CSV table of C-alpha atoms in Angstrom, one decimal:
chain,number,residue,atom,x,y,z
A,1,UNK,CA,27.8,-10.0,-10.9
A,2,UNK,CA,26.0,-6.6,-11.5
A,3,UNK,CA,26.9,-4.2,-13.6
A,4,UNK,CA,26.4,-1.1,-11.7
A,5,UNK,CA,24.0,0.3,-14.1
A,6,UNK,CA,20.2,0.3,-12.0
A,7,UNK,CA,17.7,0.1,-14.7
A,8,UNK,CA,14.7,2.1,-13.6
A,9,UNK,CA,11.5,-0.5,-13.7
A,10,UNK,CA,8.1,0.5,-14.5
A,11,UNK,CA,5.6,0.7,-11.7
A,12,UNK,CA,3.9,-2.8,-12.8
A,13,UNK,CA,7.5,-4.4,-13.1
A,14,UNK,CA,8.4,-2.7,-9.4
A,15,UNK,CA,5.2,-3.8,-7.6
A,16,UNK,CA,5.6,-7.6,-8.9
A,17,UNK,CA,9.5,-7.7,-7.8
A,18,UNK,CA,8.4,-6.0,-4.1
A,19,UNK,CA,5.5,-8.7,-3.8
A,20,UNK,CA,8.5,-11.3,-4.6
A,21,UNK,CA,10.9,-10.2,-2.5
A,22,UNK,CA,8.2,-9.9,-0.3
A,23,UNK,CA,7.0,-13.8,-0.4
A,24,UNK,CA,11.1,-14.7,-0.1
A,25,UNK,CA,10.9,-13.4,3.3
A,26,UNK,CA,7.6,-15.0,4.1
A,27,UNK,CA,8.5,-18.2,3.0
A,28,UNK,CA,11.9,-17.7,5.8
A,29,UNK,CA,10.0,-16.0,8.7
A,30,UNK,CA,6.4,-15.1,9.5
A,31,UNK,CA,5.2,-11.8,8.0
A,32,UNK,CA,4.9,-10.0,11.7
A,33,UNK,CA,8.7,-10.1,11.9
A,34,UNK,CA,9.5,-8.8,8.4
A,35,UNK,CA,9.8,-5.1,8.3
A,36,UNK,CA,9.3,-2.7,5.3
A,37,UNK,CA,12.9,-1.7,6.0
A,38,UNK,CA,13.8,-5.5,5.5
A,39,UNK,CA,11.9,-5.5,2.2
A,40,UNK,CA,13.0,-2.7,0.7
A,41,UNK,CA,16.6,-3.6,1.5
A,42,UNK,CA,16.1,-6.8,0.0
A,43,UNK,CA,14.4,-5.1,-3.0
A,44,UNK,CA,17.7,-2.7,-3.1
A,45,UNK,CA,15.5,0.2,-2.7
A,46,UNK,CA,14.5,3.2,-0.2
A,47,UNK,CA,12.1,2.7,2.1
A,48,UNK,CA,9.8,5.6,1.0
A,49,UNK,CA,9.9,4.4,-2.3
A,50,UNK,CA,8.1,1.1,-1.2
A,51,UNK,CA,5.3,3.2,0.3
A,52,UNK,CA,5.1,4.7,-3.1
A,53,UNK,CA,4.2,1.2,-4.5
A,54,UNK,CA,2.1,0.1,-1.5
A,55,UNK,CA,0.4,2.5,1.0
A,56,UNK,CA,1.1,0.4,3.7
A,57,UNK,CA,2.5,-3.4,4.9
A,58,UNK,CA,-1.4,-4.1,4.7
A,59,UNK,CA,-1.4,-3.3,0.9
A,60,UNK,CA,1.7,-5.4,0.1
A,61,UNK,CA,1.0,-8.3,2.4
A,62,UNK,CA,-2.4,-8.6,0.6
A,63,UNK,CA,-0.5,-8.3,-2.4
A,64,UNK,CA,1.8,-10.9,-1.7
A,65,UNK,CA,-1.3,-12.9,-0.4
A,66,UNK,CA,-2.9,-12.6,-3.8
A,67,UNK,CA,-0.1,-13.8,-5.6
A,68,UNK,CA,0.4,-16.7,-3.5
A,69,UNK,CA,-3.3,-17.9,-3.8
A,70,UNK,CA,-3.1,-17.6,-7.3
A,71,UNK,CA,-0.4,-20.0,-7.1
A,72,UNK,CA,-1.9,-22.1,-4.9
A,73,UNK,CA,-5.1,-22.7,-7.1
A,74,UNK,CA,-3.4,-22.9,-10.4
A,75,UNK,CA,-1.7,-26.4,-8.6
A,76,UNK,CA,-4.9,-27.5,-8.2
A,77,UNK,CA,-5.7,-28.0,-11.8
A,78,UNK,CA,-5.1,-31.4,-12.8
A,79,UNK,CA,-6.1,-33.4,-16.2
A,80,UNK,CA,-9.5,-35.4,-15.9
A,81,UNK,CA,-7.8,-38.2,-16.8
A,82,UNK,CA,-7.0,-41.7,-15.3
A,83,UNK,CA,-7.6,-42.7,-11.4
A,84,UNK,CA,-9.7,-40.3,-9.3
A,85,UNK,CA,-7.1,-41.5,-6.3
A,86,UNK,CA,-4.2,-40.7,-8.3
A,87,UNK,CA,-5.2,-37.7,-9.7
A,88,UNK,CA,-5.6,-36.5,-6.3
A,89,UNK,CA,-2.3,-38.0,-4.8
A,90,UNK,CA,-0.8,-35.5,-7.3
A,91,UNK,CA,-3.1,-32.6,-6.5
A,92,UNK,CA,-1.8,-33.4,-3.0
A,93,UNK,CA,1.6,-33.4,-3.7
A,94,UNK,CA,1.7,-30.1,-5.1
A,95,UNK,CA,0.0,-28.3,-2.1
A,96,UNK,CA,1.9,-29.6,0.0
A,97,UNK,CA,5.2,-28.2,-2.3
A,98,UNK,CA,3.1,-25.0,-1.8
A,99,UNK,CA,3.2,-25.5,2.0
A,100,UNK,CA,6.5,-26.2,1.8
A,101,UNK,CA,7.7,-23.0,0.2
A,102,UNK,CA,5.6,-20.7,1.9
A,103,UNK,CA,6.0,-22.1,5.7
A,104,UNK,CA,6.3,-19.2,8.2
A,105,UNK,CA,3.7,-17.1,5.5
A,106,UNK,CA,1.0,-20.1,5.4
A,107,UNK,CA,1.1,-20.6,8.8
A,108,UNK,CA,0.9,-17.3,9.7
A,109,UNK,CA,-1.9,-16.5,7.4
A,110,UNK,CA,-4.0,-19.3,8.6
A,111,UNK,CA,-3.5,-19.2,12.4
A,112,UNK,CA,-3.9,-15.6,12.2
A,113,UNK,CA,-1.2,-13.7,11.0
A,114,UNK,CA,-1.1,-9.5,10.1
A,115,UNK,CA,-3.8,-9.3,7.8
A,116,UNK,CA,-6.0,-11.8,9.0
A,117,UNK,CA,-9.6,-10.4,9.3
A,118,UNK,CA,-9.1,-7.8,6.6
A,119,UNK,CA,-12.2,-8.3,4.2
A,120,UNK,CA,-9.5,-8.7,1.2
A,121,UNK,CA,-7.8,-11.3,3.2
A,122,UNK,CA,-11.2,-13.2,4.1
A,123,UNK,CA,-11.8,-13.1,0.1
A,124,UNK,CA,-8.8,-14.2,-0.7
A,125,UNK,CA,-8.1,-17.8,1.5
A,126,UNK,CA,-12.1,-18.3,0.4
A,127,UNK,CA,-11.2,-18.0,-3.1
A,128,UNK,CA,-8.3,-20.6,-2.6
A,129,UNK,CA,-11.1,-23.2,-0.7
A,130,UNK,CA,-13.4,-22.2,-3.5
A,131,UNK,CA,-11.0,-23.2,-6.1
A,132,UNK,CA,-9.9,-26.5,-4.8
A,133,UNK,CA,-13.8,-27.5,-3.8
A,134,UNK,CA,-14.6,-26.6,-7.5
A,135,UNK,CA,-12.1,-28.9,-8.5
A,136,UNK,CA,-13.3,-31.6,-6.2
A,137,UNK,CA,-16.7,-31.5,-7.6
A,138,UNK,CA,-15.5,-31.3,-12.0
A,139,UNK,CA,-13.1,-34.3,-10.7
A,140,UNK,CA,-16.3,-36.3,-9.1
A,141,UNK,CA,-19.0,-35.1,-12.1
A,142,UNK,CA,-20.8,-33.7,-9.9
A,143,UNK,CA,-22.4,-30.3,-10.9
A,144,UNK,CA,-25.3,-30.1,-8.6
A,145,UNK,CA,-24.0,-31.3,-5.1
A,146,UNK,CA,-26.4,-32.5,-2.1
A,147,UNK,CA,-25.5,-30.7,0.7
A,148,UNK,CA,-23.6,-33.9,2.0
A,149,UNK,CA,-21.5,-33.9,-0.6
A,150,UNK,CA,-20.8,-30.2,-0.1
A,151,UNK,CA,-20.2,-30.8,3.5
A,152,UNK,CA,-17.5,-33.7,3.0
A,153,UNK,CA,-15.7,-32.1,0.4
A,154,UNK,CA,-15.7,-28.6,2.1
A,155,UNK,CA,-14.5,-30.4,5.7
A,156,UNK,CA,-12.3,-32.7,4.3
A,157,UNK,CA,-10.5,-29.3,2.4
A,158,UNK,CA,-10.4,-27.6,6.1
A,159,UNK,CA,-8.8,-31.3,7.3
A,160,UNK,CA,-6.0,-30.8,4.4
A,161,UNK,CA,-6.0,-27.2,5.8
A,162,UNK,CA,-5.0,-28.2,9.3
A,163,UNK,CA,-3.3,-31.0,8.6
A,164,UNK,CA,-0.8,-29.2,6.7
A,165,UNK,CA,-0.7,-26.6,9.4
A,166,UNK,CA,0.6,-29.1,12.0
A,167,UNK,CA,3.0,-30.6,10.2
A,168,UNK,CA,4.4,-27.3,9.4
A,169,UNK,CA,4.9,-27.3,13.2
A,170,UNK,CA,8.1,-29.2,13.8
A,171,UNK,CA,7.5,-31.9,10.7
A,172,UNK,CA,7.4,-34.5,12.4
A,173,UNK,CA,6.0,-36.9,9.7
A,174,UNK,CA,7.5,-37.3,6.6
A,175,UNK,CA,4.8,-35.1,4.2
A,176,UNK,CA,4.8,-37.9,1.5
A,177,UNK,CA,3.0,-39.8,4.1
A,178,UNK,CA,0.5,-37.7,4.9
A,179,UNK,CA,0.0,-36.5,1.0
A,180,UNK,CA,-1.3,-40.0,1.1
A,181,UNK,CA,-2.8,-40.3,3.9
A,182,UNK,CA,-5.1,-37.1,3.3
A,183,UNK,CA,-6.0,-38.9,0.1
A,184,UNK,CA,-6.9,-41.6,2.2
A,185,UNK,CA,-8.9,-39.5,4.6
A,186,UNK,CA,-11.4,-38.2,1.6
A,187,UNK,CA,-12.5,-41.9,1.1
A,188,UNK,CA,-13.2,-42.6,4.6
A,189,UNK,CA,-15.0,-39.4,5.2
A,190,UNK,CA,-17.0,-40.0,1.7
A,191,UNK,CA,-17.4,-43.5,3.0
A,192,UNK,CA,-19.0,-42.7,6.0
A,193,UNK,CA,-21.2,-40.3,4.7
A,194,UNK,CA,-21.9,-42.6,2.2
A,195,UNK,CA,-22.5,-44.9,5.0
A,196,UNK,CA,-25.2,-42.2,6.8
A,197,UNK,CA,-27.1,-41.7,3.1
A,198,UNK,CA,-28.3,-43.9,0.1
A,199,UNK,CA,-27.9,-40.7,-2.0
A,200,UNK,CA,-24.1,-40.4,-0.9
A,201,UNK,CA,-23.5,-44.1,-1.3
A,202,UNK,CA,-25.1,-44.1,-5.3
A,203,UNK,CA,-23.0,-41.1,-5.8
A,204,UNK,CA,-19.5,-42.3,-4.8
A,205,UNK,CA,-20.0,-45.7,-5.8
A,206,UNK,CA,-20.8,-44.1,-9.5
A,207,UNK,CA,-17.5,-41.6,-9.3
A,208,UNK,CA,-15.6,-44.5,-7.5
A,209,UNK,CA,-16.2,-47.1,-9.7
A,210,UNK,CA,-13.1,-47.6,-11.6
A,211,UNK,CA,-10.6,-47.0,-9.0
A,212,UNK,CA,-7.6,-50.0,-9.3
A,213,UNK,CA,-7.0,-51.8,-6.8
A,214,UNK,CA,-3.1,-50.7,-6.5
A,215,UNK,CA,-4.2,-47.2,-6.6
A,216,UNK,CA,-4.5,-45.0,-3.5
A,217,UNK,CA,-8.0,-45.9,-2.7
A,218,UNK,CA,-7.3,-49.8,-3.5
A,219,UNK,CA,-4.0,-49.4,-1.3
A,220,UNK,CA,-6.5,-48.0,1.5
A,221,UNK,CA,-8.8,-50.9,2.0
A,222,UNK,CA,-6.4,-53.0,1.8
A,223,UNK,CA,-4.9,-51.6,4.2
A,224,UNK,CA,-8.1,-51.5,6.5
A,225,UNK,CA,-8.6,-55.2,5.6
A,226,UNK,CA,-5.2,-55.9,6.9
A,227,UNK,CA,-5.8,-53.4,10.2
A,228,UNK,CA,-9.2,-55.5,11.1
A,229,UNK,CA,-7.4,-58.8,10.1
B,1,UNK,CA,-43.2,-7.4,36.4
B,2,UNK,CA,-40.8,-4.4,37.2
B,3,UNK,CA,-40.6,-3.0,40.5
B,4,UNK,CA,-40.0,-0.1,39.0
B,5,UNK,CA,-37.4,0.6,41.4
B,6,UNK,CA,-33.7,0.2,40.0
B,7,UNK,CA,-31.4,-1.7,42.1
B,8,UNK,CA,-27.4,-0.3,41.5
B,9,UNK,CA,-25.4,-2.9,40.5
B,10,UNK,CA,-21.7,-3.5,41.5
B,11,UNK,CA,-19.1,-3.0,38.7
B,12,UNK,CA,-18.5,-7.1,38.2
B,13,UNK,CA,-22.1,-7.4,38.5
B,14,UNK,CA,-22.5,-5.1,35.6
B,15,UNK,CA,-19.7,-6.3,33.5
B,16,UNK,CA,-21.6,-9.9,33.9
B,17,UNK,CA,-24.8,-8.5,32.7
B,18,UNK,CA,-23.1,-6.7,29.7
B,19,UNK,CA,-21.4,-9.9,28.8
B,20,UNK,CA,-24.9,-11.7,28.8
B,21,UNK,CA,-26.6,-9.2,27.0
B,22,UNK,CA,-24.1,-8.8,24.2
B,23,UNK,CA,-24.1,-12.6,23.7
B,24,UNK,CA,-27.7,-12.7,23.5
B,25,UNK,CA,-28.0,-10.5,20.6
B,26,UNK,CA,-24.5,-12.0,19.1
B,27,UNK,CA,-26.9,-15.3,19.0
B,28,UNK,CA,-29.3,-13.9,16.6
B,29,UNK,CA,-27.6,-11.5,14.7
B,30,UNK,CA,-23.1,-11.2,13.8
B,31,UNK,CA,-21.4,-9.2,15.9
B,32,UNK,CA,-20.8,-7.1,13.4
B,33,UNK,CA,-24.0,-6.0,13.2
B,34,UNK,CA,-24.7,-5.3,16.9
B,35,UNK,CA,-23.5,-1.6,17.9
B,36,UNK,CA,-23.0,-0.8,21.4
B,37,UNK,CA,-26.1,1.3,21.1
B,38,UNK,CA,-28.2,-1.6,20.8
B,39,UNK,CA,-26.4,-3.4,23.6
B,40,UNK,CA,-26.9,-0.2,26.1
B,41,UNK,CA,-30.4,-0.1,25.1
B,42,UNK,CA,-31.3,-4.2,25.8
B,43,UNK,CA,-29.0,-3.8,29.2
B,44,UNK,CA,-31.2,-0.9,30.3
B,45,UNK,CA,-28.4,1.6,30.6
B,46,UNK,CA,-26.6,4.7,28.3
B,47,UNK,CA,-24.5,4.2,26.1
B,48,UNK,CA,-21.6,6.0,27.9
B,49,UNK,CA,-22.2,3.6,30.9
B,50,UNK,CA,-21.2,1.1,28.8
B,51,UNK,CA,-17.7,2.5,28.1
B,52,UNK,CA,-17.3,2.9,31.4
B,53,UNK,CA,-17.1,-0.8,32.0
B,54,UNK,CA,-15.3,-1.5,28.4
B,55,UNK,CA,-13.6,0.8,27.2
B,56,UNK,CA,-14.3,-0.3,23.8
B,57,UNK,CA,-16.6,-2.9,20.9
B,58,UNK,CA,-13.2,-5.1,21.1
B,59,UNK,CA,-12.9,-5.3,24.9
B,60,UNK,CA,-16.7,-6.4,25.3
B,61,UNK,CA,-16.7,-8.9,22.4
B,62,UNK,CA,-13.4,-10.4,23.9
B,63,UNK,CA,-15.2,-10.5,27.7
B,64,UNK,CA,-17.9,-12.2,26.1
B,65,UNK,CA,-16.0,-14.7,23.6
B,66,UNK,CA,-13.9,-15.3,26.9
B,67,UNK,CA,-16.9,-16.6,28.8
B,68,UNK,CA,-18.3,-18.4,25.7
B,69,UNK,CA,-15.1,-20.4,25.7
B,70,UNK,CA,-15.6,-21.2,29.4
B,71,UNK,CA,-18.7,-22.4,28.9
B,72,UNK,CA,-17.7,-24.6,25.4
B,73,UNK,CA,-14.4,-26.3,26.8
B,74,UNK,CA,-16.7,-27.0,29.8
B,75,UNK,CA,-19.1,-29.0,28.1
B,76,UNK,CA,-16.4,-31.7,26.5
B,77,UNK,CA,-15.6,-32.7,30.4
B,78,UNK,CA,-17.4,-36.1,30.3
B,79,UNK,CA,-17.1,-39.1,33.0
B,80,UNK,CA,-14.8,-41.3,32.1
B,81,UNK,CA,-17.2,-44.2,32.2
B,82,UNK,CA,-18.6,-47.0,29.0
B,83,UNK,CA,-17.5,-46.7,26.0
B,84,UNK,CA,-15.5,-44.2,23.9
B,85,UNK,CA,-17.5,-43.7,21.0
B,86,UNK,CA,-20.8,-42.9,23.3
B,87,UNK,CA,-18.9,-40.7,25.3
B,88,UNK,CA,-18.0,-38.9,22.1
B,89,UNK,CA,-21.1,-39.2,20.8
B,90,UNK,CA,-22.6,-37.2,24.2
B,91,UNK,CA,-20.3,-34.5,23.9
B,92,UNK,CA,-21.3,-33.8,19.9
B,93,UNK,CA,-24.6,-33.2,21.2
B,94,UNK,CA,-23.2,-30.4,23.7
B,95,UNK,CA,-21.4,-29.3,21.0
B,96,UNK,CA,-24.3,-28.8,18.8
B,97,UNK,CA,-26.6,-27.4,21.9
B,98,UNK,CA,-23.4,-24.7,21.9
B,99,UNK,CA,-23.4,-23.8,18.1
B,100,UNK,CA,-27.2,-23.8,17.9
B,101,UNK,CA,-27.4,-21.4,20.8
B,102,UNK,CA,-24.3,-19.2,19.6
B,103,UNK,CA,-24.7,-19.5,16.1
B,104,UNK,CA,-24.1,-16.2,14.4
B,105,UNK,CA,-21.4,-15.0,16.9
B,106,UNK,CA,-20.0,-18.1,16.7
B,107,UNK,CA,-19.9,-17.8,12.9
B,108,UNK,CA,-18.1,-14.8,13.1
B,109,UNK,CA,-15.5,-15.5,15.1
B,110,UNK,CA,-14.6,-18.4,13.1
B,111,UNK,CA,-14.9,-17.5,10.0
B,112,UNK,CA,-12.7,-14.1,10.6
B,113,UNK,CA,-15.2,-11.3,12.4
B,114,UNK,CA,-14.5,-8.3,14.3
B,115,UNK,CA,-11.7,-9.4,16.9
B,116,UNK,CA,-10.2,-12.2,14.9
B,117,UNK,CA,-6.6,-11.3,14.5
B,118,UNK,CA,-6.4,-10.0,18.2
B,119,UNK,CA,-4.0,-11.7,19.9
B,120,UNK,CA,-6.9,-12.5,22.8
B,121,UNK,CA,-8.7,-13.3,20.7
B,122,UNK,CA,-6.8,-16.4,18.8
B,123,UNK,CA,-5.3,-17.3,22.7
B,124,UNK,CA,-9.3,-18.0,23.7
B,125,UNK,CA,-10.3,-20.1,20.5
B,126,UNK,CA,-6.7,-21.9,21.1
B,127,UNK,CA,-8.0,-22.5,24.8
B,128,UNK,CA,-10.9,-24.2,23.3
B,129,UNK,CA,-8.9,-26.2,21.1
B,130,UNK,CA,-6.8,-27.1,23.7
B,131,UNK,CA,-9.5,-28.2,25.8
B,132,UNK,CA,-10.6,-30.5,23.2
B,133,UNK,CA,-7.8,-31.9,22.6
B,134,UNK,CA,-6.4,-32.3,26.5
B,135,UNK,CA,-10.1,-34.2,26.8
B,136,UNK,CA,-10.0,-36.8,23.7
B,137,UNK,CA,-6.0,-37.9,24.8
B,138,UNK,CA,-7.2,-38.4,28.9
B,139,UNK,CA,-10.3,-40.4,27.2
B,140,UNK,CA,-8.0,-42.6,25.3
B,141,UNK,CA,-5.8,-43.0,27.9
B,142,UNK,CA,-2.7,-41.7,26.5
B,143,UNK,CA,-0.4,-38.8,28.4
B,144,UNK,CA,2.6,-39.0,25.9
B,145,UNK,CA,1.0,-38.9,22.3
B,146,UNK,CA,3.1,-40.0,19.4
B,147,UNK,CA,3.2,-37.3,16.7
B,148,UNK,CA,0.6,-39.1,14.2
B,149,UNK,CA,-1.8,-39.3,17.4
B,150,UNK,CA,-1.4,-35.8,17.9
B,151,UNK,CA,-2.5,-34.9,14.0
B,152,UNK,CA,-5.7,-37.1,14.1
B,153,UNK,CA,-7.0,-35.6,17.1
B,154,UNK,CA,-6.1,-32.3,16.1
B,155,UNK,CA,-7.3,-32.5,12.6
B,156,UNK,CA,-10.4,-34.1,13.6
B,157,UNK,CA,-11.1,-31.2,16.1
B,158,UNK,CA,-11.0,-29.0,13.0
B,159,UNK,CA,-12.9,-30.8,11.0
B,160,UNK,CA,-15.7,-30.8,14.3
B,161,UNK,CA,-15.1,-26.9,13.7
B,162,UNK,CA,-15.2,-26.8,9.9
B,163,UNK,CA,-18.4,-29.7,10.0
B,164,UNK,CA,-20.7,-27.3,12.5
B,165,UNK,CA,-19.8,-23.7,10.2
B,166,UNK,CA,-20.8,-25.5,7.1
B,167,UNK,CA,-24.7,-26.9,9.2
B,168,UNK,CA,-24.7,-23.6,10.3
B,169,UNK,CA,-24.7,-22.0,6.8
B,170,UNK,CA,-28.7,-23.1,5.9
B,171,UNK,CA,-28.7,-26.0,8.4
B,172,UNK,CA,-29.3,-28.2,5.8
B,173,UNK,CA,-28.6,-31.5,7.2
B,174,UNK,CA,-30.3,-32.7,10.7
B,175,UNK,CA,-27.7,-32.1,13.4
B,176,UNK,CA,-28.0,-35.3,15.1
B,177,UNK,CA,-27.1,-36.9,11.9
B,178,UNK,CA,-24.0,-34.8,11.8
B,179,UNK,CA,-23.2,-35.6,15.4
B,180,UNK,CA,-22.9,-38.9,15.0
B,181,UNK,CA,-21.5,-39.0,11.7
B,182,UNK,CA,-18.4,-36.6,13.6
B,183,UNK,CA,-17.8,-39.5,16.0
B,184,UNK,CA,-17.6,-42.0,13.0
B,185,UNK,CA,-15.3,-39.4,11.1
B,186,UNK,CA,-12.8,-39.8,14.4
B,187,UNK,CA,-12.6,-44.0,14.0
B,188,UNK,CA,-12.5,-43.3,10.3
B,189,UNK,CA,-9.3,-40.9,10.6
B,190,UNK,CA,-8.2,-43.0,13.9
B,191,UNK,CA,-8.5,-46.2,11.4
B,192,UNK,CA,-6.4,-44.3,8.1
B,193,UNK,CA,-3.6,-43.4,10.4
B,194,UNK,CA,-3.4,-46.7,12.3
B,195,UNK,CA,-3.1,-48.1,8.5
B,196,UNK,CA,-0.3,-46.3,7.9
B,197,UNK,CA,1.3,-46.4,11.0
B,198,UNK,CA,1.8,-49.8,13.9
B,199,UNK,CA,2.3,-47.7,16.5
B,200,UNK,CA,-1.3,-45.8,15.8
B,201,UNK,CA,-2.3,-49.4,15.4
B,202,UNK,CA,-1.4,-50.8,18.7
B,203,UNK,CA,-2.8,-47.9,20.4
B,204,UNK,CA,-6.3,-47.1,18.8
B,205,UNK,CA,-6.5,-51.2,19.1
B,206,UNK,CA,-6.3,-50.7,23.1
B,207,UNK,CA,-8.2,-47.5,23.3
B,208,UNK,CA,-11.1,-49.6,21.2
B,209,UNK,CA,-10.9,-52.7,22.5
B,210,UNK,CA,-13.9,-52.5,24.5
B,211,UNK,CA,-16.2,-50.8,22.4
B,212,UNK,CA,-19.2,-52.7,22.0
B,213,UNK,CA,-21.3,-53.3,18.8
B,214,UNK,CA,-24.1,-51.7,19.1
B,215,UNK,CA,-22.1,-48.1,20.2
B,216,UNK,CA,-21.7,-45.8,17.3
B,217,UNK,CA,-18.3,-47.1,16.5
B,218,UNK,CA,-19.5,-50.6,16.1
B,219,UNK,CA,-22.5,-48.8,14.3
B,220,UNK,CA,-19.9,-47.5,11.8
B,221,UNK,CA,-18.3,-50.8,11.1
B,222,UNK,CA,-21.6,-52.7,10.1
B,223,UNK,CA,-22.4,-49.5,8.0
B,224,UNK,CA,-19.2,-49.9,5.8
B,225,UNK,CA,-19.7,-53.6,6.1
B,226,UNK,CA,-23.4,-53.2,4.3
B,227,UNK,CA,-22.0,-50.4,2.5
B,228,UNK,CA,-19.0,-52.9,1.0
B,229,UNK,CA,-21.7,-55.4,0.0
């Protein structure tokens, strides 16, 4: 129920609701098919009046995109505390509620939506990598990485990347399974760097050490043990 | 030696040399560094010439992205002869001959340059990926892939992409190193899903069966094993 009265909103308070009603529609259909009509009708507003918030779609895409990366890094702050494996299980499952709720706007972003190749864009989906490869390495202990253990972490955040990606497209596997099995893929591509370098191998064996064996890493060789058996 | 006289060349003819020329200098330095100017002046011709056989930066850089996808999804046709993971192992190596030769442009493009965004642009790179992807399933003998299939090879092919960006930035780590570590990082993923899944299981058990033990997949299994003990 409204009342009928329209409280005017500041220009702070106006720009955050646009960017929302903005990422509603995202989250429905890709940004190339929502129009600043669509937004401002959702927002209850004139068209012109969204140009007075944001110059152009460009402006409040970005916006939008900020917002969302925010979110997306803030899910990947998790306590120091207990099983690496678990820890990231839970880091997992958050990104992929992120992937979840953003659908059409992730997917369009990544395979190259609107605002893809705009320098503010670029920055942005960086900033998201370099939040969750930061995390990777306070998580592991590791302040001073070799580049190995830049390159698995970094590859392995580009695997999550994609792997998200396709199963946005048509979800064909249940996500829980591949929150895991993402998990799983870090310690098989840290094993077989680890596998290629002494270094690499002293390293993970140190951060690895006190994995359970009924945690996520545990449940993956036993697993393996059971595939080669 | 020069002639000195100036042979006129025919319009594809020109368009050819253009495309060879701009790719040159996109080898050594971004695109977006390289002005048309430059690329008029290394062909031998004015500058309005070369708008007279693209009408613009964007329709050059896509003529010559278009041949340099060519020439990439050529190189991952391999016989289908001996085993997998040396077959995969052969076409790393073109792979890294490619991104060595390309590297800036190739750069670029993938991490979000001049024509990323255009819709020719993401149809070429999406040729590529296709190409890769159409090669791995006729190698493994499969024309119907179950969904979890589908997600390893694709994912992997990222992580290929993700894996030669991150040597490119400092080269850090010897590329043959990284070449064979890639075909390990496909029976590592190939070996996660099948532990998750029967179906993956039965498959990647027939596509492997004949691999022998001293190919790069069997190399990868004595790693772990010394790397487990």
């Amino acid at each position: 129920m409204t009342t009928g009265v329209r409280r005017r909103m500041g220009v702070e308070e106006r720009r955050q609701q646009l960017i929302g009603v903005a990422l509603e529609l995202f989250s429905r259909r890709s940004p190339d098919d929502v129009s600043i009509d669509e937004i401002a009708s959702a927002a209850g507003i004139s068209r012109p009046l969204v140009y007075h918030y944001f110059p152009g779609k460009l402006s409040l895409y970005e916006a939008a995109l900020k917002r969302a990366s925010e979110d997306l890094a803030g899910r990947f702050a998790e306590p120091h505390e207990g099983p690496l494996g678990a820890r990231l299980l839970r880091v997992m499952r958050r990104f992929f509620d992120f992937v979840d709720d953003h659908g059409p706007g992730f997917s369009a972003l990544m395979r190259g939506g609107p605002a893809v190749g705009s320098s503010t864009t670029n920055a942005l989906i960086d900033s998201v990598r370099q939040a969750a490869y930061d995390q990777i390495l306070s998580h592991l202990r590791v302040e001073d990485p070799p580049a190995r253990l830049e390159l698995v972490v970094r590859s392995w955040i580009s695997l999550a990347e994609s792997t998200a990606l396709i199963w946005l497209d048509g979800r064909r596997i249940p996500r829980a399974e591949l929150e895991k099995q993402l998990v799983h893929d870090f310690g098989a591509l840290a094993a077989v760097s680890a596998a290629h370098d002494e270094e690499m191998g002293t390293l993970l064996r140190r951060a690895f050490k006190d994995e359970p064996g009924d945690g996520p890493f545990g449940d993956l060789i036993a697993r393996l043990v059971n595939l080669a058996s």
